[in-house]
Short mmCIF file of C-alpha atoms and ligand atoms in Angstrom, two decimals:
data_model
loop_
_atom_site.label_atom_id
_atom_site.label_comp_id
_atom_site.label_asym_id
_atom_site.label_seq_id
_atom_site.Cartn_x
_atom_site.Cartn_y
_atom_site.Cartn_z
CA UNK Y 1 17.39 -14.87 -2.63
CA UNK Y 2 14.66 -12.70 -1.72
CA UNK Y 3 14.84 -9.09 -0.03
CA UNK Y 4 13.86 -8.47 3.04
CA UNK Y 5 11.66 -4.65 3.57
CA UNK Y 6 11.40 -3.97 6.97
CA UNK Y 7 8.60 -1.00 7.64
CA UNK Y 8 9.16 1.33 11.11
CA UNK Y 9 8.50 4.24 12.21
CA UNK Y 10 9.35 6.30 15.26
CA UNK Y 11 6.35 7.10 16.47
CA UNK Y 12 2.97 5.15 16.14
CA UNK Y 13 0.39 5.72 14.02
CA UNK Y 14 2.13 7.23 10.88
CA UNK Y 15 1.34 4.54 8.14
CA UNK Y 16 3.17 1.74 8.26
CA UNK Y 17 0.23 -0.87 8.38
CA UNK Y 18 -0.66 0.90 5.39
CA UNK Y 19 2.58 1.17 3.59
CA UNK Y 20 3.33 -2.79 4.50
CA UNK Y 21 0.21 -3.43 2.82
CA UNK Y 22 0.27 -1.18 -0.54
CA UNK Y 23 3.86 -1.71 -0.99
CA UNK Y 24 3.37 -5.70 -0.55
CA UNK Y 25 0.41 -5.83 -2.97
CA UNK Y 26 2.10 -3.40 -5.26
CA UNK Y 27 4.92 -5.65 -5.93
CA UNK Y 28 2.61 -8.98 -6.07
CA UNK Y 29 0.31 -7.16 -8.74
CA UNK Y 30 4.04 -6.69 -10.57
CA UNK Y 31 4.75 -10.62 -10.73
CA UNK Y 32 6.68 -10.88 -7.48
CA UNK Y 33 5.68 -13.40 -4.96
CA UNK Y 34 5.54 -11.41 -1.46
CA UNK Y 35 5.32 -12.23 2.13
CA UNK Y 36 4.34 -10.01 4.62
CA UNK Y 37 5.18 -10.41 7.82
CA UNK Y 38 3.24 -8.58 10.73
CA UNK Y 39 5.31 -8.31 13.77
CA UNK Y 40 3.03 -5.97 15.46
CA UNK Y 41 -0.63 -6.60 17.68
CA UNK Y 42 -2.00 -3.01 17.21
CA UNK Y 43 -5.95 -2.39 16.25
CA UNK Y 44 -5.72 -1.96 12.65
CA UNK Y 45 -3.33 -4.81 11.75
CA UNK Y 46 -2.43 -5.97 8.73
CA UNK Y 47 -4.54 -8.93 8.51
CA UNK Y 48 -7.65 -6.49 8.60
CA UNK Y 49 -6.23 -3.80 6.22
CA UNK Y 50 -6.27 -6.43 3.77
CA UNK Y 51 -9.29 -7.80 4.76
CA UNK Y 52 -7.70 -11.49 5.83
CA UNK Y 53 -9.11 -11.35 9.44
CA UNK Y 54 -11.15 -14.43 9.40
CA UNK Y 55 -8.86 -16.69 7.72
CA UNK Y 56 -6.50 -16.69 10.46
CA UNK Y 57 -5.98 -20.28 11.52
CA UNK Y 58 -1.54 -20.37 12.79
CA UNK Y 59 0.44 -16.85 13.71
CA UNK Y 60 3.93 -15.95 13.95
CA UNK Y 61 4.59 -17.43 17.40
CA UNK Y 62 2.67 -21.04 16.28
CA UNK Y 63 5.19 -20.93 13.18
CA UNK Y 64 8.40 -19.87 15.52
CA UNK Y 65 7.38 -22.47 18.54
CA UNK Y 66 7.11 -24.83 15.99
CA UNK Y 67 3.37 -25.84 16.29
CA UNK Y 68 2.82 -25.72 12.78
CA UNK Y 69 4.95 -25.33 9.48
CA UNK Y 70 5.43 -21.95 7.98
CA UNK Y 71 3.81 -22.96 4.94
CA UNK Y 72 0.09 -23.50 7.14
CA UNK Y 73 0.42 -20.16 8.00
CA UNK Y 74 0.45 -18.40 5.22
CA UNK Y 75 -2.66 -17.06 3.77
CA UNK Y 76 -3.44 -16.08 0.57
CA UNK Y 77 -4.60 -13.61 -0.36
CA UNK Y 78 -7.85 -12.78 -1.92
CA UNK Y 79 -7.37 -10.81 -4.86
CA UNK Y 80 -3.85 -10.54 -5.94
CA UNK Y 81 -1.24 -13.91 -7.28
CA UNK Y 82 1.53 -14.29 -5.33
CA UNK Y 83 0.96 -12.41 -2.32
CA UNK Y 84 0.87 -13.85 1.28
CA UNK Y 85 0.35 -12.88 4.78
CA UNK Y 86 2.01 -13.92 8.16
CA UNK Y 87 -0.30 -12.94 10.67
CA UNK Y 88 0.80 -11.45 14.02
CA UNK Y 89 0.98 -13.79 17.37
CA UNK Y 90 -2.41 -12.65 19.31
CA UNK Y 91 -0.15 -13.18 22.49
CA UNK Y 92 0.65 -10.15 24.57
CA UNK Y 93 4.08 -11.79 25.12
CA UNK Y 94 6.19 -9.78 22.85
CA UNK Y 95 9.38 -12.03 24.00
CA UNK Y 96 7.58 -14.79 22.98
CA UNK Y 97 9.47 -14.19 19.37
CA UNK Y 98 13.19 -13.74 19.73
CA UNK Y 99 15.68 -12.19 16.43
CA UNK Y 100 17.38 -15.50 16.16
CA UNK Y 101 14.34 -17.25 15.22
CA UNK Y 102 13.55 -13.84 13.08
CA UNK Y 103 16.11 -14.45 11.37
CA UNK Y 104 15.65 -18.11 10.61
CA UNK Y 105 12.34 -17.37 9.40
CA UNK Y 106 13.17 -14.67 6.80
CA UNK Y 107 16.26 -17.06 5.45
CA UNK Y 108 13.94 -19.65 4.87
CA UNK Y 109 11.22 -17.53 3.62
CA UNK Y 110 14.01 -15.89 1.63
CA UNK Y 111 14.06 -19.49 -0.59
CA UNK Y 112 10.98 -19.01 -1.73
CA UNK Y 113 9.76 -15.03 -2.07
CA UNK Y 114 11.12 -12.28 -4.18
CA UNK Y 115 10.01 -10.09 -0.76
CA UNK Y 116 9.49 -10.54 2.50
CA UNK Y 117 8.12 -7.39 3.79
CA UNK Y 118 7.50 -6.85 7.67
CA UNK Y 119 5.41 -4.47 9.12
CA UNK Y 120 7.14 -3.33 12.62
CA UNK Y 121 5.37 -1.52 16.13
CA UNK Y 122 6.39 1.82 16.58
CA UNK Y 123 9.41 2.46 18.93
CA UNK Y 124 12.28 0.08 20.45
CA UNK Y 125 10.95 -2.48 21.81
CA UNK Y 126 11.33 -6.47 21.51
CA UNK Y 127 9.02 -6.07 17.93
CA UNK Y 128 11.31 -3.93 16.83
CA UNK Y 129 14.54 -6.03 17.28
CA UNK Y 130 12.66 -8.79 16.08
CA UNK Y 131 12.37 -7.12 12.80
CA UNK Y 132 15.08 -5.63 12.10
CA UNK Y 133 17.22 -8.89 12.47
CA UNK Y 134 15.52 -10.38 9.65
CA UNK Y 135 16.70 -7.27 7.81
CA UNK Y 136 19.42 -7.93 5.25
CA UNK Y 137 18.93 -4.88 3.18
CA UNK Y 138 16.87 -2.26 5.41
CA UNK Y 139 14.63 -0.03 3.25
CA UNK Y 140 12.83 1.49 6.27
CA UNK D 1 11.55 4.46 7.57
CA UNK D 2 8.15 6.13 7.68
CA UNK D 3 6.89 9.81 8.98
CA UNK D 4 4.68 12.31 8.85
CA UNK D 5 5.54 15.87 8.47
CA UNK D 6 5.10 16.38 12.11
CA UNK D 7 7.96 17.56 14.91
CA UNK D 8 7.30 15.35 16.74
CA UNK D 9 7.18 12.12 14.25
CA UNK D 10 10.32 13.74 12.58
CA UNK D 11 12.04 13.47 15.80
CA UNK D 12 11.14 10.19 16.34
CA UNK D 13 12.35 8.92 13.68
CA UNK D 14 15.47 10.41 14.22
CA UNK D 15 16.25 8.53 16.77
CA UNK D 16 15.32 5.04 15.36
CA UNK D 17 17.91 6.07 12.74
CA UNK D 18 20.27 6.01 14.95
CA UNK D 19 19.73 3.06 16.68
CA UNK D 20 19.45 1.10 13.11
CA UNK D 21 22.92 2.70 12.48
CA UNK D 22 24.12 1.34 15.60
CA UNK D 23 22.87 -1.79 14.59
CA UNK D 24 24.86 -1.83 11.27
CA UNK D 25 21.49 -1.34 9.38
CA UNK D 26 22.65 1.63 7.43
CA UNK D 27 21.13 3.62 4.46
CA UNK D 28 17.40 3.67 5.83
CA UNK D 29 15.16 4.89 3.19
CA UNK D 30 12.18 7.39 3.67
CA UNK D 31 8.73 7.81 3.06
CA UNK D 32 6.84 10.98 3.90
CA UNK D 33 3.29 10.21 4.38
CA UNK D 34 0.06 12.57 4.96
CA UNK D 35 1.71 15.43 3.54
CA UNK D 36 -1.35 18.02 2.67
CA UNK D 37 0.45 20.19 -0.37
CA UNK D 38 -1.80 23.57 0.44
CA UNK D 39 -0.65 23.70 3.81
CA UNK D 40 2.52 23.21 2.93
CA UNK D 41 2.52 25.70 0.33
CA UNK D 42 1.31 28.45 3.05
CA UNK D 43 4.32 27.66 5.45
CA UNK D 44 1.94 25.65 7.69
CA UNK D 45 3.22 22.25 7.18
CA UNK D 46 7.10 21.35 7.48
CA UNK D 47 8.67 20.24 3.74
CA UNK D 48 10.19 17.74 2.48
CA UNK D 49 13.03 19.35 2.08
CA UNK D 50 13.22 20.27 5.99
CA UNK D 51 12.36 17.14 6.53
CA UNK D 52 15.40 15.29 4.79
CA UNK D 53 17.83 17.76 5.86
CA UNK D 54 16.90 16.76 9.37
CA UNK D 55 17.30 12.59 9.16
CA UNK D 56 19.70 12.99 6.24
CA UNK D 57 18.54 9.86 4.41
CA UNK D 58 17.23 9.09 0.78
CA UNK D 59 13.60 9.95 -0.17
CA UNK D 60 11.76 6.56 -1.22
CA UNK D 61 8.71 8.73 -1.82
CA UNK D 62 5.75 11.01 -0.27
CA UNK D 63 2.48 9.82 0.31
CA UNK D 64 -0.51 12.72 0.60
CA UNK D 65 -2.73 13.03 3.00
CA UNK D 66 -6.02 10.90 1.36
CA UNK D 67 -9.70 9.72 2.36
CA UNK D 68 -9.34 7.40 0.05
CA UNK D 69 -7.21 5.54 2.46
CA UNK D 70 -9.29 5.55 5.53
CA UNK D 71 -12.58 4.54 3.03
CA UNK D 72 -10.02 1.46 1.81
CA UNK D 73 -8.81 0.49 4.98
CA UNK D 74 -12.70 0.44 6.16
CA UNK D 75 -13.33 -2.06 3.13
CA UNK D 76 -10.34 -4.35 3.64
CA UNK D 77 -8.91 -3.16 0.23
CA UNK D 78 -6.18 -0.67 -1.00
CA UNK D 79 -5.26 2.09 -2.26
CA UNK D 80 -2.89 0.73 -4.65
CA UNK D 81 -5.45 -1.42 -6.50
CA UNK D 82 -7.55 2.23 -7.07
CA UNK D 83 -6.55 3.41 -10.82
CA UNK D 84 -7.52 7.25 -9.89
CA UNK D 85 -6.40 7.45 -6.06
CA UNK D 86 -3.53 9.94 -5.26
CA UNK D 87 -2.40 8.26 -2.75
CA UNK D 88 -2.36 4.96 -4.48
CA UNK D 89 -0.35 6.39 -7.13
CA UNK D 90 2.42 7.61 -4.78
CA UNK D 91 2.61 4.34 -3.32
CA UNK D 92 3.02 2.43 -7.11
CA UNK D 93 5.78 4.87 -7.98
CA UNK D 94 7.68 4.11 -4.65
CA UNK D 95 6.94 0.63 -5.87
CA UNK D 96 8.48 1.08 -8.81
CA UNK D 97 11.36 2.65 -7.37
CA UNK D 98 11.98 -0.50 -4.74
CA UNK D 99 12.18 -2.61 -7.85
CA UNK D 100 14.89 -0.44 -9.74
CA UNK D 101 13.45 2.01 -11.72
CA UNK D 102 13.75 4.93 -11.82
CA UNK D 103 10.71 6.55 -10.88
CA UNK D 104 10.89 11.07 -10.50
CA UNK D 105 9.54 12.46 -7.31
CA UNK D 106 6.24 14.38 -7.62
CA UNK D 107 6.05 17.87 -7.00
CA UNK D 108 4.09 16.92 -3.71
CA UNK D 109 4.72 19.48 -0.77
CA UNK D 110 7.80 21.27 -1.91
CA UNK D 111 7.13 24.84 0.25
CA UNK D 112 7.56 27.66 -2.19
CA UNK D 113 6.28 30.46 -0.19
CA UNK D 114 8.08 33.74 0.87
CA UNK D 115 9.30 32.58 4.12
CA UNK D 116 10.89 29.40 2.44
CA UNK D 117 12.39 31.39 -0.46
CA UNK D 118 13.43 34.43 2.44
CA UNK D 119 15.39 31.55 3.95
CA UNK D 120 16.95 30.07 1.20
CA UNK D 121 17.86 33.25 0.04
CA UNK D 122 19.37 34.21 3.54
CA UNK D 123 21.40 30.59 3.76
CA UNK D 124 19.00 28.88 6.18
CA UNK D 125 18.20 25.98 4.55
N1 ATP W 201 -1.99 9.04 3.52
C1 ATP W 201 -2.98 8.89 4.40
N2 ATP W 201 -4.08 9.68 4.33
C2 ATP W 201 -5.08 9.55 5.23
N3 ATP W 201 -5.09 8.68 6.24
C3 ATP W 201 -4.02 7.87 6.38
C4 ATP W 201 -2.91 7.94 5.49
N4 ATP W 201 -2.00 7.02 5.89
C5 ATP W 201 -2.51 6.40 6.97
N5 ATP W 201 -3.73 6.90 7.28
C6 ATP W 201 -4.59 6.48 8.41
O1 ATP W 201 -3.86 6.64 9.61
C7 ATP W 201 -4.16 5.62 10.53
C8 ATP W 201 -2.87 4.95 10.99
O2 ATP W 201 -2.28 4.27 9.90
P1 ATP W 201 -1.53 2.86 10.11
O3 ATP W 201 -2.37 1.93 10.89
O4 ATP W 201 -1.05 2.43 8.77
O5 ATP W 201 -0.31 3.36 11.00
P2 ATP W 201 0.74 2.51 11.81
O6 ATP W 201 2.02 3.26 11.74
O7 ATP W 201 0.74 1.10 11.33
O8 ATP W 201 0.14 2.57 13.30
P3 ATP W 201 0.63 1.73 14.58
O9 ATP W 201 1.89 2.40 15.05
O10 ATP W 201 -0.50 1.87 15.55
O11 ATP W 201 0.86 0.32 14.12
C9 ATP W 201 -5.11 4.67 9.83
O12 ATP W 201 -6.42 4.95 10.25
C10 ATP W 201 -4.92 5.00 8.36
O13 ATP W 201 -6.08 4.74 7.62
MG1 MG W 202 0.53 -0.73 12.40
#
């Protein structure tokens, strides 16, 4: 069973884009197969961080609405084994997720990854709740 | 749980604490990022140790303030993957410490300066 990592702050713009990003590609360059999740639309989002931007084909909300399977949403990434990004829904709609189907996600992504680690927005709002109910052992 | 060594960011998090307690996410871990040792050192940046005494929660790590991570960030790559960044270093030994072992904290922003010591001498802190 994988762990889920679940990255917040209080306030915005402290790191955790960043520190989703290292500490994913930290553990993949260790052997561990790692999903990141990014529950957040901000301007520097993960996908660009890691320089994934253009290979964005499904998002979170395609992969909870059930337009596509999880699996076509995942992309690879470019340099390091084992290491995988969901990108964020480019919706506005941040109800457009709910935690129960948070939740489903990370238990089935759980099967297959040593990590699942999700990059949260700041504050208290739906994104937040979202990723936090995925959480089974809360490191952040 | 991330911060920087800012009031306001400090307080922030506080409160997110709180509500993950109330949601029966306990035990929240911490990383301390953009700390900047010198000003530390002079008083002029809140330590680590302040800063845990405040949120009462473990210490995952502390990340220092870096260029290196605004020049990676501009490239799409990461800090992580640099062999001689700072930063990236921080970030493999918190690594290292999510995967069991058992990694010692750097020395990175511990204040040692005459106020500090005045009020540890005094019972502040
Ligand atoms: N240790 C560091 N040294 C220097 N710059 C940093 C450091 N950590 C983060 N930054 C810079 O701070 C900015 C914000 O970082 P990041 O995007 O990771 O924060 P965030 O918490 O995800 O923000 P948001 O709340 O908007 O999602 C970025 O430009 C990043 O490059
Ligand atoms: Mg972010």
């Amino acid at each position: 069973m994988g762990e889920v990592i679940v990255v917040t702050s209080g306030k915005g713009g402290v790191g955790k884009t960043t520190t989703t990003a290292n500490i994913g590609a930290g553990l993949a360059s260790m052997g561990k197969r790692v999903v990141m999740i990014d529950a957040d639309i901000g301007l520097r989002n993960l996908d660009v961080v890691l320089g994934l931007e253009n290979r964005i084909v499904y998002d979170l909300v395609d992969v909870t609405s059930g337009q596509c399977r999880t699996r076509q949403a995942l992309i690879k990434d470019k340099r390091l084994e084992g290491l995988y990004l969901l990108p964020a829904a480019q919706t506005k709609d941040k109800t457009a997720v709910n935690p129960e189907q948070m939740r489903d996600l990370c238990n089935e992504l759980q099967q297959e990854f040593d990590f699942i680690v999700i990059d949260c927005p700041a504050g208290i709002e739906q994104g937040f709740r979202n990723a936090i109910a995925g959480a089974e052992k809360l490191l952040w | 749980m991330v911060t920087t060594p800012e009031v306001s960011a400090v307080r922030d998090a506080d409160r997110i604490i709180g509500l993950l307690e109330a949601s029966e996410l306990r035990e929240p871990k911490l990383i301390i990022n953009r700390i900047r040792p010198k000003m530390v050192k002079y008083g002029d940046m809140m330590d680590i140790d302040d800063i845990i005494d405040i949120l009462a929660v473990d210490l995952l790590g502390v990340i220092p303030e870096d260029e290196m991570v605004v020049v990676s960030t501009n490239r799409g790559e990461l800090v992580i993957l640099e062999q001689r960044s700072r930063s990236g270093q921080s970030y493999q030994n918190i690594v290292r410490r999510i995967v069991g072992e058992d990694i010692p904290m750097m020395d990175l922003g511990r204040g040692d300066n005459l106020v500090s010591r005045l009020k540890k001498f005094v019972g502040l802190k």
